[in-house]
Amino acid sequence: MPDFTFEMQISGRVAGVDEVGRGPLAGPVTAAAVVLRSGFIPEGLNDSKALTAKKREQLYPLILANADVSVAHASVDEIDRLNILRASHLAMVRAIAGLQSPADHALIDGNMIPRDLDIPATTLVKGDSRSLSIAAASIVAKICRDRVLVDLAQQHPGYGWETNMGYGSKSHMSALENLGVTPHHRRSFKPIHNILYQEKIVSD
């Protein structure tokens, strides 16, 4: 279970940072930065992947009410232009910059520090299961990105984004074959690139 050990070892305001949405074929990549206050930490925080959707929804307003929270995205266009790793880092930097008060240090899930980050940072592999701040960020990022995909699903019905969240599920792949590629699909990702390439060959 995550705890507050890492945060307590660092002086100043520590932001836990996590992202969600590197793997999907559609939609933005989303990052959250969360600065928790000792003594005001909601009970039950854990890696978002270890929680039920109901539990995430219960914790989400508690995190917003008791922490400094910022959410940011990198768009599909930015993912295609920069690559998914750099776009993920861009979303992280934006999330940290969007905090109400500047953070003094970032605890980042993973093993890479975004190169454009202008504050000291520490990486934590599997940080969402080790740090309460990163766990909180993982919950916020997951809920916010899921809500974006649910909204997009209403604009583009048939792809199942309200349940698959843009991942390449069987129903999503079938819809791509039947309905085609939308502006919200990541053209640099191989399955989408291959479909567009085949369409170009046919049209030529």
Coordinates of C-alpha atoms in Angstrom, one line a residue:
M1 CA 0.0 0.0 0.0
P2 CA 1.2 3.5 -0.7
D3 CA 2.2 5.8 2.2
F4 CA 3.5 9.3 2.8
T5 CA 7.2 8.3 3.4
F6 CA 8.7 9.8 0.3
E7 CA 6.7 13.1 0.7
M8 CA 7.9 13.5 4.3
Q9 CA 11.5 13.1 3.3
I10 CA 11.4 16.1 1.0
S11 CA 11.1 19.7 2.2
G12 CA 8.5 22.0 0.7
R13 CA 5.4 21.3 -1.4
V14 CA 5.6 17.9 -3.0
A15 CA 3.5 17.1 -6.0
G16 CA 2.7 13.5 -6.9
V17 CA 2.4 13.2 -10.7
D18 CA 1.0 10.4 -12.8
E19 CA -0.4 10.0 -16.3
V20 CA -3.0 7.7 -18.0
G21 CA -3.7 6.9 -21.6
R22 CA -0.4 6.0 -23.2
G23 CA -1.7 2.8 -24.8
P24 CA -5.1 3.7 -26.3
L25 CA -5.7 4.2 -30.0
A26 CA -7.8 7.2 -29.5
G27 CA -8.1 10.3 -27.2
P28 CA -5.6 12.4 -25.4
V29 CA -3.0 11.4 -22.8
T30 CA -3.9 12.9 -19.4
A31 CA -1.7 13.8 -16.4
A32 CA -2.5 14.9 -12.9
A33 CA -0.4 16.6 -10.3
V34 CA -1.6 16.4 -6.7
V35 CA -0.1 18.1 -3.6
L36 CA -1.6 16.4 -0.5
R37 CA -1.6 18.0 3.0
S38 CA -0.5 15.9 5.9
G39 CA -3.4 15.3 8.1
F40 CA -5.9 15.8 5.3
I41 CA -5.3 12.7 3.3
P42 CA -8.4 10.8 2.3
E43 CA -8.5 7.2 3.5
G44 CA -8.3 4.4 1.0
L45 CA -6.0 6.1 -1.5
N46 CA -4.3 3.5 -3.7
D47 CA -3.1 2.9 -7.2
S48 CA -6.2 3.6 -9.4
K49 CA -5.8 0.2 -11.1
A50 CA -6.2 -1.5 -7.8
L51 CA -9.5 0.3 -7.1
T52 CA -13.0 -0.3 -8.4
A53 CA -14.6 2.4 -10.5
K54 CA -17.0 3.1 -7.6
K55 CA -14.2 3.6 -5.2
R56 CA -12.3 5.9 -7.5
E57 CA -15.5 8.0 -7.9
Q58 CA -15.8 8.2 -4.1
L59 CA -12.3 9.3 -3.6
Y60 CA -12.2 11.8 -6.4
P61 CA -14.2 14.6 -4.7
L62 CA -12.3 14.0 -1.5
I63 CA -9.0 14.5 -3.2
L64 CA -10.2 17.7 -4.9
A65 CA -11.5 19.0 -1.6
N66 CA -8.4 18.3 0.4
A67 CA -5.5 18.8 -2.0
D68 CA -4.1 21.2 -4.6
V69 CA -5.0 19.4 -7.9
S70 CA -4.2 20.1 -11.5
V71 CA -5.1 18.1 -14.6
A72 CA -3.7 18.6 -18.1
H73 CA -3.8 16.8 -21.4
A74 CA -1.7 16.4 -24.5
S75 CA -3.8 16.1 -27.6
V76 CA -3.9 13.5 -30.3
D77 CA -2.2 15.9 -32.7
E78 CA 0.6 16.4 -30.1
I79 CA 0.9 12.7 -29.6
D80 CA 1.3 12.1 -33.4
R81 CA 3.7 15.0 -33.7
L82 CA 5.9 14.4 -30.6
N83 CA 5.5 10.6 -29.9
I84 CA 3.5 9.2 -27.0
L85 CA 6.4 9.4 -24.5
R86 CA 7.1 13.1 -25.1
A87 CA 3.4 13.9 -25.2
S88 CA 3.0 12.2 -21.8
H89 CA 5.8 14.3 -20.4
L90 CA 4.3 17.4 -21.9
A91 CA 1.0 16.7 -20.1
M92 CA 2.9 16.1 -16.8
V93 CA 4.7 19.4 -17.1
R94 CA 1.4 21.2 -17.9
A95 CA -0.2 19.6 -14.9
I96 CA 2.6 20.6 -12.5
A97 CA 2.5 24.2 -13.9
G98 CA -1.3 24.3 -13.4
L99 CA -1.2 23.9 -9.6
Q100 CA -2.7 26.8 -7.6
S101 CA 0.6 27.2 -5.8
P102 CA 4.0 26.2 -7.3
A103 CA 5.4 22.8 -6.2
D104 CA 8.9 22.6 -4.8
H105 CA 9.5 19.0 -5.9
A106 CA 7.7 16.4 -8.1
L107 CA 7.4 12.7 -7.4
I108 CA 6.9 11.2 -10.8
D109 CA 5.5 7.7 -11.5
G110 CA 7.9 5.8 -13.7
N111 CA 11.7 6.1 -14.4
M112 CA 12.0 9.3 -16.5
I113 CA 11.9 12.9 -15.6
P114 CA 10.3 15.2 -18.3
R115 CA 13.2 17.2 -19.8
D116 CA 11.2 20.5 -19.7
L117 CA 10.4 20.3 -16.0
D118 CA 11.8 23.3 -14.2
I119 CA 11.6 22.0 -10.6
P120 CA 13.6 19.1 -8.9
A121 CA 12.0 15.7 -9.3
T122 CA 12.3 12.2 -8.2
T123 CA 11.1 9.2 -10.2
L124 CA 9.4 6.2 -8.5
V125 CA 8.9 3.0 -10.5
K126 CA 5.4 1.7 -9.6
G127 CA 5.0 5.0 -7.7
D128 CA 1.2 4.8 -7.7
S129 CA 1.5 1.8 -5.3
R130 CA 4.2 3.4 -3.2
S131 CA 3.4 7.1 -2.8
L132 CA 0.0 8.5 -1.6
S133 CA 0.5 11.6 -3.7
I134 CA 1.1 9.6 -6.9
A135 CA -1.8 7.3 -6.0
A136 CA -4.0 10.4 -5.7
A137 CA -2.8 11.7 -9.1
S138 CA -3.4 8.3 -10.7
I139 CA -7.1 8.4 -9.6
V140 CA -7.6 12.0 -10.7
A141 CA -6.0 11.4 -14.1
K142 CA -7.9 8.2 -14.7
I143 CA -11.3 9.7 -13.9
C144 CA -10.7 12.9 -15.9
R145 CA -9.5 11.0 -19.0
D146 CA -12.4 8.5 -18.8
R147 CA -14.8 11.4 -18.7
V148 CA -13.2 12.9 -21.9
L149 CA -13.7 9.5 -23.7
V150 CA -17.3 9.2 -22.5
D151 CA -18.0 12.6 -24.0
L152 CA -16.2 11.7 -27.2
A153 CA -18.2 8.5 -27.4
Q154 CA -21.4 10.6 -27.6
Q155 CA -20.0 12.5 -30.6
H156 CA -18.7 9.3 -32.3
P157 CA -21.0 6.4 -31.4
G158 CA -20.2 2.9 -32.3
Y159 CA -16.5 2.7 -31.2
G160 CA -17.4 1.8 -27.6
W161 CA -15.2 4.5 -26.1
E162 CA -17.5 4.8 -23.2
T163 CA -16.4 1.4 -22.0
N164 CA -13.0 0.7 -23.8
M165 CA -11.7 4.2 -23.2
G166 CA -10.0 4.2 -26.6
Y167 CA -8.1 1.0 -26.1
G168 CA -7.9 -1.4 -29.0
S169 CA -10.7 -3.8 -27.9
K170 CA -12.2 -6.3 -30.3
S171 CA -15.3 -4.1 -30.7
H172 CA -13.2 -1.0 -31.2
M173 CA -11.2 -2.7 -33.9
S174 CA -14.3 -3.9 -35.6
A175 CA -15.8 -0.4 -35.5
L176 CA -12.6 1.0 -37.1
E177 CA -13.1 -1.5 -40.0
N178 CA -16.8 -0.6 -40.4
L179 CA -16.9 3.1 -39.5
G180 CA -13.3 4.3 -40.3
V181 CA -10.8 6.5 -38.5
T182 CA -12.0 9.6 -36.6
P183 CA -10.1 12.8 -35.9
H184 CA -9.6 11.5 -32.4
H185 CA -7.6 8.4 -33.4
R186 CA -3.8 8.5 -33.1
R187 CA -2.5 8.2 -36.6
S188 CA 1.0 7.5 -35.5
F189 CA -0.1 4.3 -33.8
K190 CA 0.4 1.2 -35.9
P191 CA -3.2 -0.1 -36.1
I192 CA -4.5 3.3 -37.2
H193 CA -1.5 3.9 -39.5
N194 CA -2.1 0.6 -41.2
I195 CA -5.8 1.2 -41.8
L196 CA -5.0 4.6 -43.3
Y197 CA -2.2 3.1 -45.4
Q198 CA -4.6 0.4 -46.8
E199 CA -7.2 3.1 -47.6
K200 CA -4.6 5.1 -49.5
I201 CA -3.6 2.0 -51.5
V202 CA -7.2 1.3 -52.4
S203 CA -7.9 5.0 -53.4
D204 CA -4.7 5.1 -55.5

